[in-house]
Amino acid sequence: LRMSTGTRILYTLLHVLASAVCCLMLSRTVAQAVREKVPFSAVLCKHLPGGADCERLVGSSAVYRVCFGTACFHLVQAALLLNVRSSTDCRAQLHNRYRDGAWGWGLLGALSPRRLLPHRFWLLKLLVLVGLCAASFFIPEDGFIQAWHYMGICGGFTFILIQLVLITAFAHTWNKNWLTGAVQDKRWYLAVLLATATFYTLASATFSFLYKYYTHPAACRLNKALLTINGSLCGIMSFISITPCVRLKQPWSGLLQSSIISCYVMYLTFSALSSRPPERVLYKGQNLTVCFPGVRQDELQTEDTTIAILGAAIMYACVLFACNEASYLAEVFGPLWMVKVYSFEFKKPSCCFCCPEKMEEELRGGCRVQETAGGQCIIQDERDHVVYSYSAFHFVFFLASLYVMMTLTNWFSYENAVLETTFTHGSWSTFWVKVSSCWACVVLYLWLLLSPL
């Protein structure tokens, strides 16, 4: 196990834990249980500024405060770890405690007193995070929630931009890498064709699924219009990517990257349609709730949380991927990685195309394998040069905390947000944020295609 990988896993688990706490605090069931079953809740509420009704312990206000603590936790580390180049830097100890071969990897390490030091370090990290979140509940209400809401909007949209850059860079890099291989070996063309067909098949299947389950003959006109627009945009992107004028300036442009972007556009469309409020319509003498997933055998739409949970899981997986990938690219390409990542030239094709050769060589040259007393094999891959930017890692997690906060609390309509309806009934503000993200992805990709002309 690489030391850099294990460290990121532990920080990811801390973020998952904080997000889970936010979900619990946003739940009506948990709020009722706190009021009825927690014996000291009434006493605690009296000492919190803002009243004795425990509103600060639950609901959107609690989510804002927990995310405030999580955001501060990562932002402070991002500032302190700026420009750290090696794990031997004294400041690197703030990110991952490493001393005399001991590494803070949970219970996987040895249990000797000398090696327990890093384990206490991770426990201290957890206590600091909990302390920051707890302290945020004592911040006076005067303008705090409103100011933090505006901060969340800015951070949330910045994180969305980073996600869009990552997906377009992912598609661009994949296409360029495999077409580079096709010049050397024609068998790579077959791989390109298979990947392109797979992504277009997924995009088409998603479009058909959405049109079947998210529309209704008597309603859902907005859903139908959005599907028509986004489906047309996917076709336009694909056509432009293979036009002679684009291919002349960008020989590596092709249908593979368009198919990946089309698939992502369909996912964003699915996420948007799953986030809009349902409609009520009188159809064949029955008063129906429509425009959200869930269809019984009698073709009457009924509420189903399975797809909502699946969508939320995919969304959070994308968040965690963005946090880790952005920090890696920031170390490889520097502060301007969002621009330089598109201009990287591959020397040879690889199935692991997301790892540039120069970084792979650095990893091979700077690694040293050590087996701990507990039998855990640790690859010390950051003694000479860090694999990913520590500062960027924590800064993107800071933005991710704001994005999760805004997503859970329905963005611009946070006052009445509750977990039971966030991922099933949604809100119009969440819907339009995701629609805007979808169209921004299309605009960004078209700009990449047309800007050299």
Tab-separated table of C-alpha atoms in Angstrom:
chain	number	residue	atom	x	y	z
A	1	LEU	CA	0.000	0.000	0.000
A	2	ARG	CA	1.395	3.415	-0.967
A	3	MET	CA	1.664	5.938	1.841
A	4	SER	CA	0.147	8.643	-0.375
A	5	THR	CA	-2.858	6.439	-1.160
A	6	GLY	CA	-3.508	5.489	2.453
A	7	THR	CA	-3.370	9.108	3.591
A	8	ARG	CA	-5.945	10.185	1.016
A	9	ILE	CA	-8.191	7.296	2.004
A	10	LEU	CA	-8.144	8.412	5.639
A	11	TYR	CA	-8.953	12.035	4.792
A	12	THR	CA	-11.716	10.808	2.492
A	13	LEU	CA	-13.181	8.765	5.341
A	14	LEU	CA	-13.152	11.873	7.562
A	15	HIS	CA	-15.084	13.767	4.892
A	16	VAL	CA	-17.553	10.887	4.458
A	17	LEU	CA	-18.086	10.861	8.226
A	18	ALA	CA	-18.777	14.612	8.291
A	19	SER	CA	-21.180	14.310	5.338
A	20	ALA	CA	-23.018	11.443	7.064
A	21	VAL	CA	-23.430	13.582	10.185
A	22	CYS	CA	-24.881	16.360	8.011
A	23	CYS	CA	-27.401	13.935	6.532
A	24	LEU	CA	-28.463	12.790	9.987
A	25	MET	CA	-28.879	16.343	11.236
A	26	LEU	CA	-31.018	17.188	8.221
A	27	SER	CA	-33.423	14.310	8.894
A	28	ARG	CA	-36.811	14.986	10.493
A	29	THR	CA	-36.651	11.598	12.218
A	30	VAL	CA	-33.323	12.403	13.850
A	31	ALA	CA	-34.546	15.869	14.852
A	32	GLN	CA	-37.574	14.389	16.590
A	33	ALA	CA	-35.429	11.763	18.316
A	34	VAL	CA	-33.030	14.446	19.603
A	35	ARG	CA	-35.886	16.418	21.126
A	36	GLU	CA	-37.569	13.404	22.719
A	37	LYS	CA	-34.844	10.919	23.661
A	38	VAL	CA	-31.633	12.852	24.328
A	39	PRO	CA	-31.831	13.705	28.056
A	40	PHE	CA	-29.442	16.692	28.045
A	41	SER	CA	-30.697	18.273	24.808
A	42	ALA	CA	-32.899	20.813	26.595
A	43	VAL	CA	-30.022	21.879	28.867
A	44	LEU	CA	-27.674	22.156	25.893
A	45	CYS	CA	-30.151	24.246	23.927
A	46	LYS	CA	-30.386	26.778	26.745
A	47	HIS	CA	-26.651	27.418	26.520
A	48	LEU	CA	-26.665	27.838	22.749
A	49	PRO	CA	-27.271	31.389	21.529
A	50	GLY	CA	-30.531	31.775	19.647
A	51	GLY	CA	-33.177	30.139	21.794
A	52	ALA	CA	-34.118	26.956	23.589
A	53	ASP	CA	-35.994	25.184	20.763
A	54	CYS	CA	-32.950	23.191	19.552
A	55	GLU	CA	-33.292	24.436	16.013
A	56	ARG	CA	-29.538	24.926	15.863
A	57	LEU	CA	-28.884	21.249	16.585
A	58	VAL	CA	-30.878	20.021	13.597
A	59	GLY	CA	-31.982	21.125	10.154
A	60	SER	CA	-30.193	23.288	7.602
A	61	SER	CA	-28.636	25.478	10.309
A	62	ALA	CA	-26.873	22.430	11.777
A	63	VAL	CA	-25.661	21.351	8.326
A	64	TYR	CA	-24.241	24.832	7.719
A	65	ARG	CA	-22.382	24.747	11.021
A	66	VAL	CA	-20.933	21.241	10.609
A	67	CYS	CA	-19.776	22.119	7.103
A	68	PHE	CA	-18.291	25.341	8.480
A	69	GLY	CA	-16.147	23.297	10.850
A	70	THR	CA	-15.170	20.854	8.092
A	71	ALA	CA	-14.352	23.682	5.682
A	72	CYS	CA	-12.163	25.445	8.265
A	73	PHE	CA	-10.407	22.148	9.004
A	74	HIS	CA	-9.325	21.796	5.369
A	75	LEU	CA	-8.786	25.491	4.593
A	76	VAL	CA	-6.320	25.968	7.455
A	77	GLN	CA	-4.333	22.925	6.333
A	78	ALA	CA	-4.393	24.141	2.723
A	79	ALA	CA	-2.779	27.404	3.839
A	80	LEU	CA	-0.209	25.746	6.107
A	81	LEU	CA	0.815	23.120	3.527
A	82	LEU	CA	1.320	25.508	0.614
A	83	ASN	CA	4.325	24.581	-1.551
A	84	VAL	CA	5.252	21.406	0.366
A	85	ARG	CA	7.397	19.320	-2.014
A	86	SER	CA	8.416	16.306	0.055
A	87	SER	CA	7.121	14.283	2.984
A	88	THR	CA	10.379	15.080	4.795
A	89	ASP	CA	9.333	18.752	5.009
A	90	CYS	CA	8.474	19.591	8.623
A	91	ARG	CA	5.127	21.037	7.524
A	92	ALA	CA	4.243	17.740	5.853
A	93	GLN	CA	3.881	16.279	9.331
A	94	LEU	CA	0.643	18.281	9.629
A	95	HIS	CA	-0.789	16.349	6.700
A	96	ASN	CA	0.470	12.873	7.482
A	97	ARG	CA	2.537	12.020	10.528
A	98	TYR	CA	5.665	10.163	9.446
A	99	ARG	CA	8.622	9.539	11.677
A	100	ASP	CA	11.260	6.803	11.818
A	101	GLY	CA	9.360	4.570	9.447
A	102	ALA	CA	6.098	4.800	11.366
A	103	TRP	CA	3.027	5.764	9.438
A	104	GLY	CA	-0.385	6.672	10.801
A	105	TRP	CA	-2.495	4.087	8.993
A	106	GLY	CA	-5.149	3.222	11.542
A	107	LEU	CA	-4.937	-0.246	13.095
A	108	LEU	CA	-2.860	-1.582	10.217
A	109	GLY	CA	0.376	-0.536	11.900
A	110	ALA	CA	2.165	-2.023	14.860
A	111	LEU	CA	1.027	-1.597	18.439
A	112	SER	CA	4.366	-0.689	19.996
A	113	PRO	CA	4.502	2.654	21.858
A	114	ARG	CA	6.859	4.078	19.259
A	115	ARG	CA	4.495	3.222	16.424
A	116	LEU	CA	1.372	4.273	18.265
A	117	LEU	CA	2.411	7.924	17.873
A	118	PRO	CA	1.007	8.226	14.321
A	119	HIS	CA	-2.216	6.526	15.393
A	120	ARG	CA	-2.648	9.135	18.094
A	121	PHE	CA	-1.959	11.724	15.402
A	122	TRP	CA	-4.997	10.594	13.357
A	123	LEU	CA	-7.111	10.464	16.509
A	124	LEU	CA	-6.020	14.051	17.218
A	125	LYS	CA	-7.049	15.005	13.676
A	126	LEU	CA	-10.502	13.565	14.295
A	127	LEU	CA	-10.798	15.389	17.624
A	128	VAL	CA	-9.783	18.694	16.002
A	129	LEU	CA	-12.422	18.199	13.299
A	130	VAL	CA	-15.092	17.369	15.883
A	131	GLY	CA	-14.008	20.341	17.996
A	132	LEU	CA	-14.304	22.778	15.090
A	133	CYS	CA	-17.753	21.458	14.201
A	134	ALA	CA	-18.904	21.647	17.831
A	135	ALA	CA	-17.507	25.170	18.284
A	136	SER	CA	-19.436	26.375	15.232
A	137	PHE	CA	-22.719	25.771	17.083
A	138	PHE	CA	-21.802	28.546	19.527
A	139	ILE	CA	-21.364	31.168	16.810
A	140	PRO	CA	-24.098	33.816	17.201
A	141	GLU	CA	-26.860	33.708	14.628
A	142	ASP	CA	-26.523	37.401	13.682
A	143	GLY	CA	-25.891	37.257	9.953
A	144	PHE	CA	-23.737	34.106	10.170
A	145	ILE	CA	-26.021	31.753	8.237
A	146	GLN	CA	-26.706	34.333	5.532
A	147	ALA	CA	-23.018	35.171	5.081
A	148	TRP	CA	-22.011	31.514	5.095
A	149	HIS	CA	-24.771	30.827	2.545
A	150	TYR	CA	-23.211	33.296	0.090
A	151	MET	CA	-19.795	31.776	0.757
A	152	GLY	CA	-21.271	28.350	0.061
A	153	ILE	CA	-22.698	29.517	-3.265
A	154	CYS	CA	-19.298	30.792	-4.416
A	155	GLY	CA	-17.473	27.681	-3.219
A	156	GLY	CA	-20.109	25.345	-4.612
A	157	PHE	CA	-20.001	26.842	-8.095
A	158	THR	CA	-16.189	26.830	-8.029
A	159	PHE	CA	-16.244	23.138	-7.213
A	160	ILE	CA	-18.692	22.509	-10.077
A	161	LEU	CA	-16.255	24.272	-12.421
A	162	ILE	CA	-13.428	22.030	-11.229
A	163	GLN	CA	-15.583	18.957	-11.869
A	164	LEU	CA	-16.357	20.129	-15.402
A	165	VAL	CA	-12.681	20.778	-16.133
A	166	LEU	CA	-11.799	17.314	-14.831
A	167	ILE	CA	-14.377	15.494	-16.966
A	168	THR	CA	-13.436	17.389	-20.131
A	169	ALA	CA	-9.738	16.849	-19.411
A	170	PHE	CA	-10.459	13.164	-18.769
A	171	ALA	CA	-12.181	12.815	-22.146
A	172	HIS	CA	-9.524	14.861	-23.942
A	173	THR	CA	-6.647	12.887	-22.395
A	174	TRP	CA	-8.218	9.493	-23.072
A	175	ASN	CA	-8.879	10.339	-26.721
A	176	LYS	CA	-5.394	11.796	-27.293
A	177	ASN	CA	-3.630	8.895	-25.585
A	178	TRP	CA	-5.361	6.126	-27.508
A	179	LEU	CA	-5.154	7.923	-30.862
A	180	THR	CA	-1.442	8.309	-30.223
A	181	GLY	CA	-1.333	4.547	-29.871
A	182	ALA	CA	-3.363	4.088	-33.034
A	183	VAL	CA	-0.592	5.803	-35.016
A	184	GLN	CA	1.879	3.183	-33.752
A	185	ASP	CA	-0.401	0.138	-33.677
A	186	LYS	CA	-3.674	-0.143	-35.598
A	187	ARG	CA	-5.158	-2.350	-32.877
A	188	TRP	CA	-5.634	0.787	-30.776
A	189	TYR	CA	-8.208	1.901	-33.341
A	190	LEU	CA	-10.313	-1.092	-32.347
A	191	ALA	CA	-10.072	-0.050	-28.684
A	192	VAL	CA	-11.130	3.492	-29.627
A	193	LEU	CA	-14.117	2.190	-31.592
A	194	LEU	CA	-15.236	-0.134	-28.795
A	195	ALA	CA	-14.955	2.589	-26.141
A	196	THR	CA	-16.783	5.090	-28.362
A	197	ALA	CA	-19.604	2.628	-29.073
A	198	THR	CA	-19.892	1.795	-25.369
A	199	PHE	CA	-20.244	5.410	-24.263
A	200	TYR	CA	-22.714	6.292	-27.007
A	201	THR	CA	-24.741	3.200	-26.086
A	202	LEU	CA	-24.794	4.298	-22.429
A	203	ALA	CA	-25.814	7.827	-23.397
A	204	SER	CA	-28.598	6.550	-25.675
A	205	ALA	CA	-29.844	4.104	-23.042
A	206	THR	CA	-29.895	6.882	-20.443
A	207	PHE	CA	-31.841	9.157	-22.804
A	208	SER	CA	-34.419	6.406	-23.423
A	209	PHE	CA	-34.692	5.654	-19.713
A	210	LEU	CA	-35.222	9.326	-18.840
A	211	TYR	CA	-37.830	9.831	-21.547
A	212	LYS	CA	-39.751	6.765	-20.404
A	213	TYR	CA	-39.716	7.316	-16.645
A	214	TYR	CA	-39.363	11.097	-16.257
A	215	THR	CA	-42.068	12.195	-18.659
A	216	HIS	CA	-45.823	11.746	-18.848
A	217	PRO	CA	-48.257	12.120	-21.768
A	218	ALA	CA	-50.267	14.802	-19.950
A	219	ALA	CA	-47.478	16.725	-18.194
A	220	CYS	CA	-43.704	17.110	-17.722
A	221	ARG	CA	-43.261	19.474	-20.679
A	222	LEU	CA	-40.153	20.954	-19.097
A	223	ASN	CA	-38.618	17.483	-18.803
A	224	LYS	CA	-39.377	16.762	-22.459
A	225	ALA	CA	-37.901	20.082	-23.552
A	226	LEU	CA	-34.744	19.553	-21.509
A	227	LEU	CA	-34.243	16.046	-22.898
A	228	THR	CA	-34.752	17.323	-26.438
A	229	ILE	CA	-32.296	20.196	-25.961
A	230	ASN	CA	-29.602	18.117	-24.286
A	231	GLY	CA	-29.968	15.270	-26.756
A	232	SER	CA	-29.581	17.753	-29.615
A	233	LEU	CA	-26.510	19.284	-27.953
A	234	CYS	CA	-24.901	15.845	-27.771
A	235	GLY	CA	-25.499	15.406	-31.492
A	236	ILE	CA	-24.097	18.860	-32.271
A	237	MET	CA	-20.966	18.209	-30.180
A	238	SER	CA	-20.361	14.919	-31.947
A	239	PHE	CA	-20.753	16.507	-35.378
A	240	ILE	CA	-18.438	19.429	-34.611
A	241	SER	CA	-15.723	17.142	-33.202
A	242	ILE	CA	-15.260	15.439	-36.593
A	243	THR	CA	-15.642	18.423	-38.917
A	244	PRO	CA	-12.608	19.011	-41.195
A	245	CYS	CA	-11.852	22.491	-39.816
A	246	VAL	CA	-11.670	21.164	-36.235
A	247	ARG	CA	-9.634	18.107	-37.219
A	248	LEU	CA	-7.201	20.344	-39.111
A	249	LYS	CA	-6.364	22.348	-35.968
A	250	GLN	CA	-6.830	19.443	-33.527
A	251	PRO	CA	-5.851	16.129	-35.135
A	252	TRP	CA	-6.590	14.276	-31.883
A	253	SER	CA	-10.207	15.410	-31.804
A	254	GLY	CA	-12.713	12.624	-32.361
A	255	LEU	CA	-15.882	10.849	-31.379
A	256	LEU	CA	-14.396	9.154	-28.308
A	257	GLN	CA	-14.171	12.362	-26.307
A	258	SER	CA	-17.592	13.471	-27.619
A	259	SER	CA	-19.103	10.174	-26.498
A	260	ILE	CA	-17.663	10.608	-22.992
A	261	ILE	CA	-18.992	14.166	-22.735
A	262	SER	CA	-22.380	13.041	-24.085
A	263	CYS	CA	-22.538	10.338	-21.431
A	264	TYR	CA	-21.727	12.887	-18.724
A	265	VAL	CA	-24.330	15.311	-20.100
A	266	MET	CA	-26.946	12.558	-19.846
A	267	TYR	CA	-25.880	11.892	-16.255
A	268	LEU	CA	-26.246	15.594	-15.396
A	269	THR	CA	-29.659	15.569	-17.084
A	270	PHE	CA	-30.655	12.572	-14.974
A	271	SER	CA	-29.407	14.352	-11.855
A	272	ALA	CA	-31.340	17.518	-12.747
A	273	LEU	CA	-34.610	15.706	-13.479
A	274	SER	CA	-34.255	13.756	-10.226
A	275	SER	CA	-33.892	17.054	-8.342
A	276	ARG	CA	-36.988	18.903	-9.563
A	277	PRO	CA	-40.301	18.993	-7.666
A	278	PRO	CA	-43.016	16.667	-9.004
A	279	GLU	CA	-46.184	17.817	-10.772
A	280	ARG	CA	-49.844	17.039	-10.083
A	281	VAL	CA	-52.036	16.248	-13.065
A	282	LEU	CA	-55.549	14.912	-13.671
A	283	TYR	CA	-55.170	12.000	-16.093
A	284	LYS	CA	-57.956	9.594	-17.070
A	285	GLY	CA	-60.015	10.655	-14.076
A	286	GLN	CA	-57.155	10.156	-11.604
A	287	ASN	CA	-55.166	12.810	-9.737
A	288	LEU	CA	-51.538	11.742	-10.274
A	289	THR	CA	-48.147	12.932	-9.079
A	290	VAL	CA	-45.796	12.728	-12.054
A	291	CYS	CA	-42.361	13.759	-13.385
A	292	PHE	CA	-40.278	11.747	-10.964
A	293	PRO	CA	-39.070	8.127	-11.139
A	294	GLY	CA	-41.043	5.117	-9.991
A	295	VAL	CA	-43.626	3.282	-12.083
A	296	ARG	CA	-45.849	0.449	-10.940
A	297	GLN	CA	-47.157	-2.289	-13.188
A	298	ASP	CA	-50.361	-0.321	-13.762
A	299	GLU	CA	-48.228	2.522	-15.194
A	300	LEU	CA	-49.096	4.943	-12.398
A	301	GLN	CA	-46.038	6.847	-11.210
A	302	THR	CA	-45.308	6.344	-7.524
A	303	GLU	CA	-42.545	7.638	-5.277
A	304	ASP	CA	-39.416	5.497	-5.239
A	305	THR	CA	-36.231	6.396	-3.361
A	306	THR	CA	-34.002	3.793	-5.030
A	307	ILE	CA	-33.050	5.950	-8.001
A	308	ALA	CA	-32.701	9.011	-5.769
A	309	ILE	CA	-30.251	7.174	-3.524
A	310	LEU	CA	-28.356	5.891	-6.571
A	311	GLY	CA	-28.102	9.425	-7.955
A	312	ALA	CA	-26.864	10.756	-4.614
A	313	ALA	CA	-24.250	7.987	-4.412
A	314	ILE	CA	-22.960	8.738	-7.927
A	315	MET	CA	-22.851	12.442	-7.113
A	316	TYR	CA	-20.787	11.874	-3.964
A	317	ALA	CA	-18.457	9.456	-5.760
A	318	CYS	CA	-17.801	12.201	-8.333
A	319	VAL	CA	-17.068	14.613	-5.479
A	320	LEU	CA	-14.456	12.303	-3.956
A	321	PHE	CA	-12.897	11.605	-7.367
A	322	ALA	CA	-12.632	15.333	-8.084
A	323	CYS	CA	-10.936	16.019	-4.746
A	324	ASN	CA	-8.236	13.403	-5.299
A	325	GLU	CA	-7.680	13.909	-9.030
A	326	ALA	CA	-7.447	17.706	-8.803
A	327	SER	CA	-4.725	17.515	-6.148
A	328	TYR	CA	-2.748	15.080	-8.299
A	329	LEU	CA	-2.988	17.274	-11.413
A	330	ALA	CA	-2.070	20.378	-9.379
A	331	GLU	CA	1.208	18.724	-8.375
A	332	VAL	CA	1.984	17.480	-11.904
A	333	PHE	CA	1.149	20.650	-13.837
A	334	GLY	CA	1.372	23.355	-11.166
A	335	PRO	CA	-1.093	26.116	-10.205
A	336	LEU	CA	-2.316	26.482	-13.812
A	337	TRP	CA	-3.186	22.791	-14.106
A	338	MET	CA	-6.717	23.608	-15.315
A	339	VAL	CA	-5.136	25.001	-18.505
A	340	LYS	CA	-1.966	22.931	-18.902
A	341	VAL	CA	-3.680	19.543	-18.546
A	342	TYR	CA	-5.141	19.885	-22.046
A	343	SER	CA	-1.747	20.430	-23.699
A	344	PHE	CA	0.083	17.376	-22.308
A	345	GLU	CA	1.596	15.213	-25.056
A	346	PHE	CA	1.834	11.452	-24.606
A	347	LYS	CA	4.852	9.540	-25.899
A	348	LYS	CA	3.188	6.135	-25.792
A	349	PRO	CA	-0.346	4.795	-25.284
A	350	SER	CA	-1.431	3.223	-22.040
A	351	CYS	CA	-4.603	1.893	-20.462
A	352	CYS	CA	-3.615	3.954	-17.393
A	353	PHE	CA	-3.597	7.155	-19.445
A	354	CYS	CA	-4.508	9.415	-16.508
A	355	CYS	CA	-0.980	9.071	-15.058
A	356	PRO	CA	1.566	10.976	-17.200
A	357	GLU	CA	4.880	9.241	-17.801
A	358	LYS	CA	6.994	11.842	-16.036
A	359	MET	CA	5.105	11.323	-12.808
A	360	GLU	CA	5.296	7.545	-13.149
A	361	GLU	CA	9.095	7.809	-13.462
A	362	GLU	CA	9.285	10.005	-10.383
A	363	LEU	CA	7.200	7.493	-8.437
A	364	ARG	CA	9.423	4.611	-9.474
A	365	GLY	CA	12.580	6.524	-8.595
A	366	GLY	CA	11.407	7.883	-5.273
A	367	CYS	CA	9.788	4.822	-3.706
A	368	ARG	CA	11.130	2.738	-0.867
A	369	VAL	CA	9.286	-0.323	0.409
A	370	GLN	CA	9.150	-0.926	4.137
A	371	GLU	CA	7.341	-3.631	6.066
A	372	THR	CA	6.018	-2.557	9.445
A	373	ALA	CA	6.190	-4.659	12.588
A	374	GLY	CA	2.533	-5.515	12.094
A	375	GLY	CA	3.212	-7.046	8.687
A	376	GLN	CA	1.718	-4.178	6.669
A	377	CYS	CA	3.806	-3.411	3.578
A	378	ILE	CA	4.099	0.360	3.162
A	379	ILE	CA	5.513	1.954	-0.006
A	380	GLN	CA	7.073	5.270	0.967
A	381	ASP	CA	6.524	7.077	-2.314
A	382	GLU	CA	6.890	10.674	-1.138
A	383	ARG	CA	10.325	10.906	0.463
A	384	ASP	CA	11.848	12.706	-2.554
A	385	HIS	CA	8.754	14.304	-4.094
A	386	VAL	CA	5.073	14.371	-3.133
A	387	VAL	CA	2.708	12.497	-5.444
A	388	TYR	CA	-0.066	15.067	-5.117
A	389	SER	CA	-0.289	18.639	-3.916
A	390	TYR	CA	-1.136	18.640	-0.201
A	391	SER	CA	-2.368	22.213	-0.332
A	392	ALA	CA	-4.566	21.651	-3.402
A	393	PHE	CA	-5.893	18.434	-1.845
A	394	HIS	CA	-7.201	20.256	1.224
A	395	PHE	CA	-8.387	23.282	-0.748
A	396	VAL	CA	-10.506	21.142	-3.049
A	397	PHE	CA	-11.898	19.321	-0.008
A	398	PHE	CA	-12.727	22.763	1.403
A	399	LEU	CA	-14.710	23.505	-1.769
A	400	ALA	CA	-16.249	20.018	-1.655
A	401	SER	CA	-17.534	20.707	1.872
A	402	LEU	CA	-19.293	23.815	0.576
A	403	TYR	CA	-20.687	21.919	-2.422
A	404	VAL	CA	-22.061	19.136	-0.212
A	405	MET	CA	-23.560	21.743	2.114
A	406	MET	CA	-25.338	23.511	-0.738
A	407	THR	CA	-26.529	20.261	-2.323
A	408	LEU	CA	-27.998	18.909	0.917
A	409	THR	CA	-29.796	22.182	1.675
A	410	ASN	CA	-31.247	22.746	-1.825
A	411	TRP	CA	-28.932	25.637	-2.731
A	412	PHE	CA	-31.045	28.833	-2.725
A	413	SER	CA	-34.000	27.447	-0.721
A	414	TYR	CA	-32.208	26.167	2.353
A	415	GLU	CA	-34.648	27.274	5.055
A	416	ASN	CA	-37.044	24.314	4.726
A	417	ALA	CA	-34.601	21.655	3.556
A	418	VAL	CA	-35.058	18.171	5.062
A	419	LEU	CA	-33.297	14.936	4.159
A	420	GLU	CA	-36.512	13.027	3.459
A	421	THR	CA	-37.301	15.241	0.438
A	422	THR	CA	-33.881	16.526	-0.669
A	423	PHE	CA	-33.181	13.588	-3.000
A	424	THR	CA	-36.780	12.652	-3.840
A	425	HIS	CA	-38.809	15.854	-4.322
A	426	GLY	CA	-35.901	18.280	-4.684
A	427	SER	CA	-36.322	21.962	-5.401
A	428	TRP	CA	-36.330	24.272	-8.397
A	429	SER	CA	-33.097	25.948	-7.317
A	430	THR	CA	-31.268	22.605	-7.272
A	431	PHE	CA	-32.797	21.703	-10.620
A	432	TRP	CA	-31.604	24.877	-12.343
A	433	VAL	CA	-28.129	24.659	-10.792
A	434	LYS	CA	-27.707	21.192	-12.285
A	435	VAL	CA	-29.163	22.228	-15.627
A	436	SER	CA	-26.722	25.144	-15.696
A	437	SER	CA	-23.876	22.742	-14.884
A	438	CYS	CA	-24.931	20.559	-17.798
A	439	TRP	CA	-24.959	23.429	-20.267
A	440	ALA	CA	-21.688	24.799	-18.861
A	441	CYS	CA	-20.091	21.410	-19.580
A	442	VAL	CA	-21.259	21.618	-23.193
A	443	VAL	CA	-19.999	25.207	-23.559
A	444	LEU	CA	-16.597	24.282	-22.068
A	445	TYR	CA	-16.180	21.339	-24.429
A	446	LEU	CA	-17.249	23.356	-27.476
A	447	TRP	CA	-14.793	26.087	-26.459
A	448	LEU	CA	-11.995	23.490	-26.344
A	449	LEU	CA	-12.947	22.377	-29.851
A	450	LEU	CA	-13.432	25.787	-31.448
A	451	SER	CA	-10.935	28.043	-29.650
A	452	PRO	CA	-7.943	27.069	-31.869
A	453	LEU	CA	-9.843	28.035	-35.034
